[in-house]
């Protein structure tokens, strides 16, 4: 029964993509506006400080390409593959972008998926360029190494900090290690995962959004937030990025300890989310229950849990996590699909940034992508990317 539900959601996604494509020109959607229309920006907008404030730029463009590829897998219609190829031409220059960790978010769903589906080396080589940029962001300190998330590396503000989101950019490095037969990509990713475990994860397995380090000594200076409600709060999407990243780190390294850590982080996420299975945008917003939700966090977690289930050496745990992923996806399909024609997104009630009042109670491009990725993992396993292989017990 859930299979029908999931396939229908993928069909809705495919229909909306074809309707929206001719309206976009060279821009890419990122959040829906109150009217239901997409807000868009060109792929070329990089991250940086503008008048002293930070802007993430366009880290969404690869997700649109990923959705086109998923629509191709679902329908078999070559039109989608052609559109994805054309869109990748616009995204490609970002592979040289040294300003941000987001090259992982940009090229994992786009070039790497296109390479997996078609075997075309052009896509693989493009993703490898991006992976080199991400690996360069590793900052070495006497206490370990971390990947700097935001900003040009020569800017001290960027060098000294890292965000939990970076964990979900690591799959680009892990993929590159296999593609280029260069294990140093895995070592860089694992170094970051190790430092993140020490610096970002509290004793109750909640996470900080961002950490500032002393670059000279590697000491942790402070935890802070950019998109959460307070420095000491737990931002559910950050928690979701951590779960996703540790599952993929377990897959890349074969180490059970990262799988166990992902389970603890997921337990925390599910306990704080409660039976609705879609969290408020921040677990600790004092305005709860009068606060917006963030459906994208649950989409990311559902995708991570499917991989966790595939990797888990214990049958019972594997079944439990898979069931949990399916339950989340069923809730999203039944209660959060944007079925009305005016609303151009797929998944309602995402929250890009409440503190910046951007994309609140909206569809958000990453929510749509991770939702579709998870649906694909459930009903078209192995087609978008290889299903992870079970770890040794
Ligand atoms: N920058 C990633 C996020 O907004 O979750």
mmCIF file of C-alpha atoms and ligand atoms in Angstrom:
data_model
loop_
_atom_site.group_PDB
_atom_site.id
_atom_site.type_symbol
_atom_site.label_atom_id
_atom_site.label_comp_id
_atom_site.label_asym_id
_atom_site.label_seq_id
_atom_site.Cartn_x
_atom_site.Cartn_y
_atom_site.Cartn_z
ATOM 1 C CA UNK A 1 0.000 0.000 0.000
ATOM 2 C CA UNK A 2 2.809 2.419 0.804
ATOM 3 C CA UNK A 3 4.408 1.587 -2.560
ATOM 4 C CA UNK A 4 1.408 3.114 -4.374
ATOM 5 C CA UNK A 5 1.537 6.155 -2.104
ATOM 6 C CA UNK A 6 5.254 6.611 -2.773
ATOM 7 C CA UNK A 7 4.980 6.102 -6.532
ATOM 8 C CA UNK A 8 2.105 8.610 -6.713
ATOM 9 C CA UNK A 9 4.273 11.178 -4.917
ATOM 10 C CA UNK A 10 7.082 10.606 -7.431
ATOM 11 C CA UNK A 11 4.565 11.007 -10.267
ATOM 12 C CA UNK A 12 3.391 14.317 -8.813
ATOM 13 C CA UNK A 13 7.016 15.439 -8.633
ATOM 14 C CA UNK A 14 7.633 14.465 -12.270
ATOM 15 C CA UNK A 15 4.526 16.336 -13.467
ATOM 16 C CA UNK A 16 5.432 19.525 -11.605
ATOM 17 C CA UNK A 17 9.002 19.491 -12.916
ATOM 18 C CA UNK A 18 7.864 19.438 -16.533
ATOM 19 C CA UNK A 19 5.329 22.189 -15.910
ATOM 20 C CA UNK A 20 7.898 24.413 -14.171
ATOM 21 C CA UNK A 21 10.934 23.873 -16.394
ATOM 22 C CA UNK A 22 9.833 26.263 -19.208
ATOM 23 C CA UNK A 23 9.189 29.049 -16.659
ATOM 24 C CA UNK A 24 12.674 29.051 -15.102
ATOM 25 C CA UNK A 25 15.034 30.372 -17.776
ATOM 26 C CA UNK A 26 18.589 30.008 -16.452
ATOM 27 C CA UNK A 27 17.504 30.231 -12.800
ATOM 28 C CA UNK A 28 16.843 27.483 -10.249
ATOM 29 C CA UNK A 29 14.052 27.262 -7.663
ATOM 30 C CA UNK A 30 14.879 27.306 -3.958
ATOM 31 C CA UNK A 31 11.845 28.127 -1.772
ATOM 32 C CA UNK A 32 8.187 28.715 -2.519
ATOM 33 C CA UNK A 33 6.712 32.152 -1.851
ATOM 34 C CA UNK A 34 3.401 32.673 -0.009
ATOM 35 C CA UNK A 35 1.715 32.675 -3.468
ATOM 36 C CA UNK A 36 2.980 29.120 -4.009
ATOM 37 C CA UNK A 37 5.321 30.211 -6.847
ATOM 38 C CA UNK A 38 9.007 29.333 -6.697
ATOM 39 C CA UNK A 39 11.559 31.984 -5.758
ATOM 40 C CA UNK A 40 14.544 31.390 -8.046
ATOM 41 C CA UNK A 41 18.187 32.369 -8.461
ATOM 42 C CA UNK A 42 20.940 31.611 -10.983
ATOM 43 C CA UNK A 43 23.290 28.725 -10.229
ATOM 44 C CA UNK A 44 26.258 31.092 -10.345
ATOM 45 C CA UNK A 45 25.472 32.862 -7.042
ATOM 46 C CA UNK A 46 28.280 31.807 -4.713
ATOM 47 C CA UNK A 47 28.456 32.064 -0.946
ATOM 48 C CA UNK A 48 30.038 35.037 0.780
ATOM 49 C CA UNK A 49 29.801 37.962 3.117
ATOM 50 C CA UNK A 50 27.695 40.834 1.794
ATOM 51 C CA UNK A 51 27.925 44.039 3.826
ATOM 52 C CA UNK A 52 29.201 42.002 6.762
ATOM 53 C CA UNK A 53 26.385 39.424 6.712
ATOM 54 C CA UNK A 54 26.715 35.908 5.497
ATOM 55 C CA UNK A 55 24.807 34.628 2.460
ATOM 56 C CA UNK A 56 24.777 30.942 1.490
ATOM 57 C CA UNK A 57 24.233 31.745 -2.177
ATOM 58 C CA UNK A 58 22.801 29.092 -4.478
ATOM 59 C CA UNK A 59 23.405 25.733 -2.807
ATOM 60 C CA UNK A 60 20.087 24.427 -4.176
ATOM 61 C CA UNK A 61 20.790 24.107 -7.893
ATOM 62 C CA UNK A 62 22.020 20.499 -7.785
ATOM 63 C CA UNK A 63 18.833 19.353 -6.071
ATOM 64 C CA UNK A 64 16.759 20.481 -9.048
ATOM 65 C CA UNK A 65 18.979 18.394 -11.333
ATOM 66 C CA UNK A 66 18.603 15.488 -8.897
ATOM 67 C CA UNK A 67 14.822 15.760 -9.065
ATOM 68 C CA UNK A 68 14.952 15.675 -12.885
ATOM 69 C CA UNK A 69 17.055 12.516 -12.706
ATOM 70 C CA UNK A 70 14.642 10.906 -10.269
ATOM 71 C CA UNK A 71 11.754 11.793 -12.585
ATOM 72 C CA UNK A 72 13.672 10.101 -15.397
ATOM 73 C CA UNK A 73 14.109 6.962 -13.299
ATOM 74 C CA UNK A 74 10.430 6.907 -12.394
ATOM 75 C CA UNK A 75 9.019 7.597 -15.874
ATOM 76 C CA UNK A 76 11.734 6.350 -18.238
ATOM 77 C CA UNK A 77 11.094 9.512 -20.269
ATOM 78 C CA UNK A 78 14.364 10.718 -21.868
ATOM 79 C CA UNK A 79 13.090 14.314 -21.758
ATOM 80 C CA UNK A 80 14.030 14.461 -18.085
ATOM 81 C CA UNK A 81 17.523 13.155 -18.748
ATOM 82 C CA UNK A 82 18.032 15.771 -21.451
ATOM 83 C CA UNK A 83 16.805 18.547 -19.134
ATOM 84 C CA UNK A 84 19.119 17.330 -16.371
ATOM 85 C CA UNK A 85 22.053 17.403 -18.799
ATOM 86 C CA UNK A 86 21.184 20.955 -19.917
ATOM 87 C CA UNK A 87 20.782 22.149 -16.337
ATOM 88 C CA UNK A 88 24.153 20.604 -15.426
ATOM 89 C CA UNK A 89 25.787 22.909 -17.970
ATOM 90 C CA UNK A 90 24.587 25.831 -15.829
ATOM 91 C CA UNK A 91 25.661 24.182 -12.572
ATOM 92 C CA UNK A 92 29.096 22.973 -13.794
ATOM 93 C CA UNK A 93 31.099 26.199 -13.154
ATOM 94 C CA UNK A 94 30.356 25.847 -9.428
ATOM 95 C CA UNK A 95 32.691 22.806 -9.356
ATOM 96 C CA UNK A 96 35.532 25.313 -9.107
ATOM 97 C CA UNK A 97 33.903 27.212 -6.242
ATOM 98 C CA UNK A 98 36.314 27.472 -3.323
ATOM 99 C CA UNK A 99 33.956 29.576 -1.174
ATOM 100 C CA UNK A 100 31.770 26.916 0.385
ATOM 101 C CA UNK A 101 31.321 23.341 1.580
ATOM 102 C CA UNK A 102 28.042 23.366 -0.368
ATOM 103 C CA UNK A 103 29.755 21.901 -3.434
ATOM 104 C CA UNK A 104 28.798 18.590 -1.793
ATOM 105 C CA UNK A 105 25.127 19.523 -1.740
ATOM 106 C CA UNK A 106 25.417 20.763 -5.326
ATOM 107 C CA UNK A 107 27.250 17.897 -7.027
ATOM 108 C CA UNK A 108 26.163 14.826 -5.070
ATOM 109 C CA UNK A 109 22.548 14.872 -6.240
ATOM 110 C CA UNK A 110 23.411 16.098 -9.732
ATOM 111 C CA UNK A 111 26.695 15.034 -11.373
ATOM 112 C CA UNK A 112 27.252 11.938 -9.227
ATOM 113 C CA UNK A 113 23.701 10.709 -9.738
ATOM 114 C CA UNK A 114 23.984 11.446 -13.478
ATOM 115 C CA UNK A 115 27.221 9.451 -13.562
ATOM 116 C CA UNK A 116 25.620 6.539 -11.689
ATOM 117 C CA UNK A 117 22.667 6.484 -14.089
ATOM 118 C CA UNK A 118 24.456 6.999 -17.400
ATOM 119 C CA UNK A 119 28.084 5.985 -16.730
ATOM 120 C CA UNK A 120 29.164 9.132 -18.603
ATOM 121 C CA UNK A 121 32.687 10.113 -17.488
ATOM 122 C CA UNK A 122 31.972 13.804 -18.123
ATOM 123 C CA UNK A 123 29.725 13.818 -15.059
ATOM 124 C CA UNK A 124 32.181 11.875 -12.923
ATOM 125 C CA UNK A 125 35.067 14.194 -13.779
ATOM 126 C CA UNK A 126 32.930 17.220 -12.979
ATOM 127 C CA UNK A 127 32.060 15.844 -9.535
ATOM 128 C CA UNK A 128 35.725 15.026 -8.925
ATOM 129 C CA UNK A 129 36.643 18.695 -9.502
ATOM 130 C CA UNK A 130 34.104 19.658 -6.857
ATOM 131 C CA UNK A 131 35.434 17.002 -4.458
ATOM 132 C CA UNK A 132 38.929 18.482 -4.769
ATOM 133 C CA UNK A 133 37.528 21.859 -3.702
ATOM 134 C CA UNK A 134 35.835 20.312 -0.687
ATOM 135 C CA UNK A 135 38.942 18.390 0.399
ATOM 136 C CA UNK A 136 40.974 21.626 0.210
ATOM 137 C CA UNK A 137 38.742 23.059 2.941
ATOM 138 C CA UNK A 138 40.246 20.750 5.558
ATOM 139 C CA UNK A 139 41.795 22.825 8.352
ATOM 140 C CA UNK A 140 44.501 20.990 10.271
ATOM 141 C CA UNK A 141 44.982 21.729 13.981
ATOM 142 C CA UNK A 142 46.932 19.988 16.758
ATOM 143 C CA UNK A 143 43.625 18.562 18.025
ATOM 144 C CA UNK A 144 42.393 17.197 14.732
ATOM 145 C CA UNK A 145 41.093 18.435 11.405
ATOM 146 C CA UNK A 146 37.743 19.827 10.347
ATOM 147 C CA UNK A 147 36.259 21.103 7.113
ATOM 148 C CA UNK A 148 35.548 24.807 7.161
ATOM 149 C CA UNK A 149 31.972 25.305 6.004
ATOM 150 C CA UNK A 150 31.458 28.870 4.958
ATOM 151 C CA UNK A 151 33.435 31.474 3.089
ATOM 152 C CA UNK A 152 36.682 31.888 1.197
ATOM 153 C CA UNK A 153 39.489 30.021 2.967
ATOM 154 C CA UNK A 154 41.627 33.122 3.196
ATOM 155 C CA UNK A 155 38.889 34.718 5.339
ATOM 156 C CA UNK A 156 39.554 34.037 9.038
ATOM 157 C CA UNK A 157 35.794 33.993 9.837
ATOM 158 C CA UNK A 158 35.378 30.997 7.545
ATOM 159 C CA UNK A 159 38.562 29.175 8.547
ATOM 160 C CA UNK A 160 37.752 29.110 12.221
ATOM 161 C CA UNK A 161 34.227 27.704 12.034
ATOM 162 C CA UNK A 162 32.326 24.713 10.836
ATOM 163 C CA UNK A 163 28.634 23.805 10.672
ATOM 164 C CA UNK A 164 26.814 20.550 11.294
ATOM 165 C CA UNK A 165 25.504 20.753 7.697
ATOM 166 C CA UNK A 166 29.000 19.835 6.500
ATOM 167 C CA UNK A 167 28.397 16.257 7.631
ATOM 168 C CA UNK A 168 25.910 15.880 4.776
ATOM 169 C CA UNK A 169 28.449 17.172 2.250
ATOM 170 C CA UNK A 170 30.876 14.348 3.049
ATOM 171 C CA UNK A 171 29.289 11.865 0.595
ATOM 172 C CA UNK A 172 30.975 13.856 -2.199
ATOM 173 C CA UNK A 173 34.376 12.998 -0.685
ATOM 174 C CA UNK A 174 33.452 9.374 -0.070
ATOM 175 C CA UNK A 175 32.295 8.972 -3.650
ATOM 176 C CA UNK A 176 35.500 10.609 -4.983
ATOM 177 C CA UNK A 177 37.674 8.139 -3.061
ATOM 178 C CA UNK A 178 36.217 5.265 -5.064
ATOM 179 C CA UNK A 179 35.977 7.147 -8.356
ATOM 180 C CA UNK A 180 39.573 8.373 -8.266
ATOM 181 C CA UNK A 181 41.072 5.458 -6.287
ATOM 182 C CA UNK A 182 42.316 7.985 -3.736
ATOM 183 C CA UNK A 183 41.673 7.042 -0.117
ATOM 184 C CA UNK A 184 42.747 10.485 1.073
ATOM 185 C CA UNK A 185 39.214 11.671 0.333
ATOM 186 C CA UNK A 186 37.873 9.217 2.928
ATOM 187 C CA UNK A 187 40.575 10.195 5.416
ATOM 188 C CA UNK A 188 39.587 13.862 5.048
ATOM 189 C CA UNK A 189 35.899 13.058 5.545
ATOM 190 C CA UNK A 190 36.538 10.817 8.516
ATOM 191 C CA UNK A 191 38.817 13.409 10.152
ATOM 192 C CA UNK A 192 35.963 15.900 9.922
ATOM 193 C CA UNK A 193 33.454 13.376 11.280
ATOM 194 C CA UNK A 194 35.741 12.647 14.248
ATOM 195 C CA UNK A 195 36.213 16.307 15.128
ATOM 196 C CA UNK A 196 32.458 16.902 14.719
ATOM 197 C CA UNK A 197 31.707 14.082 17.158
ATOM 198 C CA UNK A 198 33.832 15.757 19.836
ATOM 199 C CA UNK A 199 32.904 19.368 19.205
ATOM 200 C CA UNK A 200 29.249 19.355 18.071
ATOM 201 C CA UNK A 201 27.497 16.514 19.877
ATOM 202 C CA UNK A 202 26.212 17.094 23.405
ATOM 203 C CA UNK A 203 26.045 14.348 26.022
ATOM 204 C CA UNK A 204 22.310 13.810 25.283
ATOM 205 C CA UNK A 205 23.120 13.352 21.545
ATOM 206 C CA UNK A 206 21.616 16.675 20.467
ATOM 207 C CA UNK A 207 23.803 18.803 18.188
ATOM 208 C CA UNK A 208 25.034 22.357 17.937
ATOM 209 C CA UNK A 209 24.501 24.084 14.611
ATOM 210 C CA UNK A 210 27.982 25.595 14.374
ATOM 211 C CA UNK A 211 31.281 25.616 16.240
ATOM 212 C CA UNK A 212 34.079 28.139 16.332
ATOM 213 C CA UNK A 213 37.571 26.728 16.845
ATOM 214 C CA UNK A 214 40.866 28.294 17.767
ATOM 215 C CA UNK A 215 42.679 27.578 14.503
ATOM 216 C CA UNK A 216 46.141 27.592 16.106
ATOM 217 C CA UNK A 217 45.368 25.153 18.937
ATOM 218 C CA UNK A 218 42.234 23.332 17.711
ATOM 219 C CA UNK A 219 40.458 24.183 20.989
ATOM 220 C CA UNK A 220 36.700 24.531 20.717
ATOM 221 C CA UNK A 221 35.861 28.152 21.469
ATOM 222 C CA UNK A 222 32.061 28.175 21.379
ATOM 223 C CA UNK A 223 28.930 26.656 19.907
ATOM 224 C CA UNK A 224 26.538 28.959 18.080
ATOM 225 C CA UNK A 225 23.668 28.978 15.625
ATOM 226 C CA UNK A 226 22.872 30.662 12.330
ATOM 227 C CA UNK A 227 19.509 29.104 11.476
ATOM 228 C CA UNK A 228 18.322 27.776 14.849
ATOM 229 C CA UNK A 229 16.436 29.627 17.604
ATOM 230 C CA UNK A 230 19.344 29.925 20.084
ATOM 231 C CA UNK A 231 22.980 28.925 20.423
ATOM 232 C CA UNK A 232 22.069 26.230 22.964
ATOM 233 C CA UNK A 233 18.993 24.930 21.137
ATOM 234 C CA UNK A 234 18.812 21.870 18.908
ATOM 235 C CA UNK A 235 17.901 22.667 15.310
ATOM 236 C CA UNK A 236 16.193 19.568 13.836
ATOM 237 C CA UNK A 237 17.592 19.982 10.347
ATOM 238 C CA UNK A 238 21.085 20.144 11.770
ATOM 239 C CA UNK A 239 20.350 16.948 13.684
ATOM 240 C CA UNK A 240 19.123 15.432 10.398
ATOM 241 C CA UNK A 241 22.317 16.450 8.569
ATOM 242 C CA UNK A 242 24.329 14.778 11.328
ATOM 243 C CA UNK A 243 22.368 11.523 11.094
ATOM 244 C CA UNK A 244 22.713 11.514 7.313
ATOM 245 C CA UNK A 245 26.457 12.226 7.451
ATOM 246 C CA UNK A 246 27.294 9.606 10.060
ATOM 247 C CA UNK A 247 25.358 6.922 8.182
ATOM 248 C CA UNK A 248 27.350 7.727 5.056
ATOM 249 C CA UNK A 249 30.584 7.809 7.094
ATOM 250 C CA UNK A 250 29.793 4.308 8.391
ATOM 251 C CA UNK A 251 29.266 3.185 4.800
ATOM 252 C CA UNK A 252 32.536 4.736 3.578
ATOM 253 C CA UNK A 253 34.727 3.516 6.429
ATOM 254 C CA UNK A 254 32.962 0.236 7.243
ATOM 255 C CA UNK A 255 33.095 1.238 10.933
ATOM 256 C CA UNK A 256 30.238 0.243 13.180
ATOM 257 C CA UNK A 257 30.960 3.101 15.649
ATOM 258 C CA UNK A 258 29.576 5.665 13.186
ATOM 259 C CA UNK A 259 26.446 3.600 12.635
ATOM 260 C CA UNK A 260 25.915 3.437 16.394
ATOM 261 C CA UNK A 261 26.410 7.175 16.667
ATOM 262 C CA UNK A 262 23.862 7.738 13.884
ATOM 263 C CA UNK A 263 21.412 5.546 15.829
ATOM 264 C CA UNK A 264 21.855 7.630 18.998
ATOM 265 C CA UNK A 265 21.361 10.847 17.030
ATOM 266 C CA UNK A 266 18.269 9.376 15.351
ATOM 267 C CA UNK A 267 16.847 8.245 18.704
ATOM 268 C CA UNK A 268 17.203 11.812 19.974
ATOM 269 C CA UNK A 269 15.573 13.201 16.825
ATOM 270 C CA UNK A 270 12.606 10.836 17.004
ATOM 271 C CA UNK A 271 12.077 11.320 20.742
ATOM 272 C CA UNK A 272 11.961 15.118 20.397
ATOM 273 C CA UNK A 273 9.847 14.980 17.214
ATOM 274 C CA UNK A 274 7.177 12.798 18.784
ATOM 275 C CA UNK A 275 4.344 10.878 17.110
ATOM 276 C CA UNK A 276 3.698 13.541 14.431
ATOM 277 C CA UNK A 277 7.050 12.533 12.876
ATOM 278 C CA UNK A 278 7.549 16.085 11.546
ATOM 279 C CA UNK A 279 9.358 18.395 13.993
ATOM 280 C CA UNK A 280 8.863 22.029 14.764
ATOM 281 C CA UNK A 281 11.583 24.052 13.015
ATOM 282 C CA UNK A 282 13.606 24.156 16.271
ATOM 283 C CA UNK A 283 13.078 21.639 19.068
ATOM 284 C CA UNK A 284 13.554 24.411 21.643
ATOM 285 C CA UNK A 285 11.595 27.319 20.183
ATOM 286 C CA UNK A 286 9.773 28.800 23.203
ATOM 287 C CA UNK A 287 6.784 29.519 20.907
ATOM 288 C CA UNK A 288 5.986 25.792 20.446
ATOM 289 C CA UNK A 289 3.204 24.741 19.715
ATOM 290 C CA UNK A 290 2.693 28.015 17.834
ATOM 291 C CA UNK A 291 5.736 27.537 15.681
ATOM 292 C CA UNK A 292 6.270 26.426 12.084
ATOM 293 C CA UNK A 293 7.367 22.894 11.278
ATOM 294 C CA UNK A 294 10.227 21.734 9.092
ATOM 295 C CA UNK A 295 9.164 18.811 6.904
ATOM 296 C CA UNK A 296 12.579 18.838 5.185
ATOM 297 C CA UNK A 297 14.253 17.555 8.370
ATOM 298 C CA UNK A 298 12.050 14.463 8.307
ATOM 299 C CA UNK A 299 12.683 13.902 4.604
ATOM 300 C CA UNK A 300 16.455 13.927 5.256
ATOM 301 C CA UNK A 301 16.080 11.597 8.234
ATOM 302 C CA UNK A 302 13.892 9.172 6.249
ATOM 303 C CA UNK A 303 16.539 8.948 3.543
ATOM 304 C CA UNK A 304 19.298 8.401 6.116
ATOM 305 C CA UNK A 305 17.316 5.721 7.950
ATOM 306 C CA UNK A 306 16.819 3.695 4.778
ATOM 307 C CA UNK A 307 20.606 3.586 4.351
ATOM 308 C CA UNK A 308 21.068 2.869 8.047
ATOM 309 C CA UNK A 309 18.694 -0.081 7.686
ATOM 310 C CA UNK A 310 20.606 -1.388 4.652
ATOM 311 C CA UNK A 311 23.938 -1.114 6.468
ATOM 312 C CA UNK A 312 22.841 -2.549 9.804
ATOM 313 C CA UNK A 313 24.297 -6.002 10.529
ATOM 314 C CA UNK A 314 21.508 -6.851 12.960
ATOM 315 C CA UNK A 315 18.277 -8.026 11.280
ATOM 316 C CA UNK A 316 15.938 -6.731 13.970
ATOM 317 C CA UNK A 317 17.497 -3.290 14.070
ATOM 318 C CA UNK A 318 17.542 -3.142 10.293
ATOM 319 C CA UNK A 319 13.815 -3.924 10.144
ATOM 320 C CA UNK A 320 13.077 -1.354 12.869
ATOM 321 C CA UNK A 321 14.891 1.469 11.055
ATOM 322 C CA UNK A 322 13.368 0.624 7.693
ATOM 323 C CA UNK A 323 9.893 0.634 9.225
ATOM 324 C CA UNK A 324 10.641 3.994 10.831
ATOM 325 C CA UNK A 325 11.725 5.443 7.484
ATOM 326 C CA UNK A 326 8.562 4.151 5.806
ATOM 327 C CA UNK A 327 6.390 5.606 8.595
ATOM 328 C CA UNK A 328 7.956 9.041 8.098
ATOM 329 C CA UNK A 329 7.521 8.847 4.325
ATOM 330 C CA UNK A 330 3.888 7.787 4.701
ATOM 331 C CA UNK A 331 3.201 10.759 7.013
ATOM 332 C CA UNK A 332 4.843 13.105 4.496
ATOM 333 C CA UNK A 333 2.844 11.624 1.604
ATOM 334 C CA UNK A 334 -0.457 11.715 3.469
ATOM 335 C CA UNK A 335 -0.176 15.089 5.177
ATOM 336 C CA UNK A 336 2.466 17.234 3.492
ATOM 337 C CA UNK A 337 2.210 16.826 -0.287
ATOM 338 C CA UNK A 338 1.527 20.075 -2.136
ATOM 339 C CA UNK A 339 -1.198 18.710 -4.384
ATOM 340 C CA UNK A 340 -2.864 22.029 -5.230
ATOM 341 C CA UNK A 341 -1.718 23.333 -8.650
ATOM 342 C CA UNK A 342 -0.888 26.832 -7.329
ATOM 343 C CA UNK A 343 1.725 25.436 -4.941
ATOM 344 C CA UNK A 344 4.755 24.610 -7.077
ATOM 345 C CA UNK A 345 6.757 22.649 -4.507
ATOM 346 C CA UNK A 346 6.397 18.979 -3.655
ATOM 347 C CA UNK A 347 6.564 19.009 0.144
ATOM 348 C CA UNK A 348 4.729 21.678 2.138
ATOM 349 C CA UNK A 349 5.854 23.101 5.474
ATOM 350 C CA UNK A 350 9.580 23.146 5.120
ATOM 351 C CA UNK A 351 11.502 25.921 6.864
ATOM 352 C CA UNK A 352 14.655 27.307 5.291
ATOM 353 C CA UNK A 353 15.533 29.956 7.867
ATOM 354 C CA UNK A 354 13.148 31.215 10.527
ATOM 355 C CA UNK A 355 15.645 33.751 11.945
ATOM 356 C CA UNK A 356 16.004 35.298 8.485
ATOM 357 C CA UNK A 357 12.288 34.865 7.733
ATOM 358 C CA UNK A 358 13.127 33.105 4.491
ATOM 359 C CA UNK A 359 11.246 30.085 3.183
ATOM 360 C CA UNK A 360 9.114 29.597 6.311
ATOM 361 C CA UNK A 361 6.024 27.353 5.859
ATOM 362 C CA UNK A 362 7.299 26.781 2.299
ATOM 363 C CA UNK A 363 8.455 24.038 0.056
ATOM 364 C CA UNK A 364 12.260 24.099 0.167
ATOM 365 C CA UNK A 365 14.336 22.634 -2.638
ATOM 366 C CA UNK A 366 16.421 20.367 -0.382
ATOM 367 C CA UNK A 367 13.246 19.072 1.314
ATOM 368 C CA UNK A 368 11.812 18.113 -2.062
ATOM 369 C CA UNK A 369 15.052 16.435 -3.081
ATOM 370 C CA UNK A 370 15.678 14.358 0.052
ATOM 371 C CA UNK A 371 12.013 13.355 0.094
ATOM 372 C CA UNK A 372 12.271 12.150 -3.505
ATOM 373 C CA UNK A 373 15.647 10.518 -2.779
ATOM 374 C CA UNK A 374 14.080 8.592 0.093
ATOM 375 C CA UNK A 375 11.049 7.593 -2.005
ATOM 376 C CA UNK A 376 13.440 6.393 -4.676
ATOM 377 C CA UNK A 377 15.399 4.410 -2.083
ATOM 378 C CA UNK A 378 12.120 2.797 -0.998
ATOM 379 C CA UNK A 379 10.587 1.943 -4.365
ATOM 380 C CA UNK A 380 13.449 2.146 -6.903
ATOM 381 C CA UNK A 381 16.389 0.876 -4.802
ATOM 382 C CA UNK A 382 19.848 1.159 -6.342
ATOM 383 C CA UNK A 383 18.725 3.284 -9.261
ATOM 384 C CA UNK A 384 19.756 6.752 -8.067
ATOM 385 C CA UNK A 385 22.805 5.469 -6.221
ATOM 386 C CA UNK A 386 24.060 2.110 -5.085
ATOM 387 C CA UNK A 387 22.269 0.628 -2.074
ATOM 388 C CA UNK A 388 24.758 0.485 0.827
ATOM 389 C CA UNK A 389 26.138 -2.943 1.621
ATOM 390 C CA UNK A 390 25.508 -4.422 5.066
ATOM 391 C CA UNK A 391 28.369 -3.873 7.521
ATOM 392 C CA UNK A 392 30.086 -6.840 9.106
ATOM 393 C CA UNK A 393 28.797 -7.520 12.613
HETATM 394 N N1 LIG B 1 22.725 25.250 4.771
HETATM 395 C C1 LIG B 1 21.999 24.083 4.950
HETATM 396 C C2 LIG B 1 20.675 24.246 5.579
HETATM 397 O O1 LIG B 1 20.073 25.295 5.524
HETATM 398 O O2 LIG B 1 20.199 23.285 6.111
#
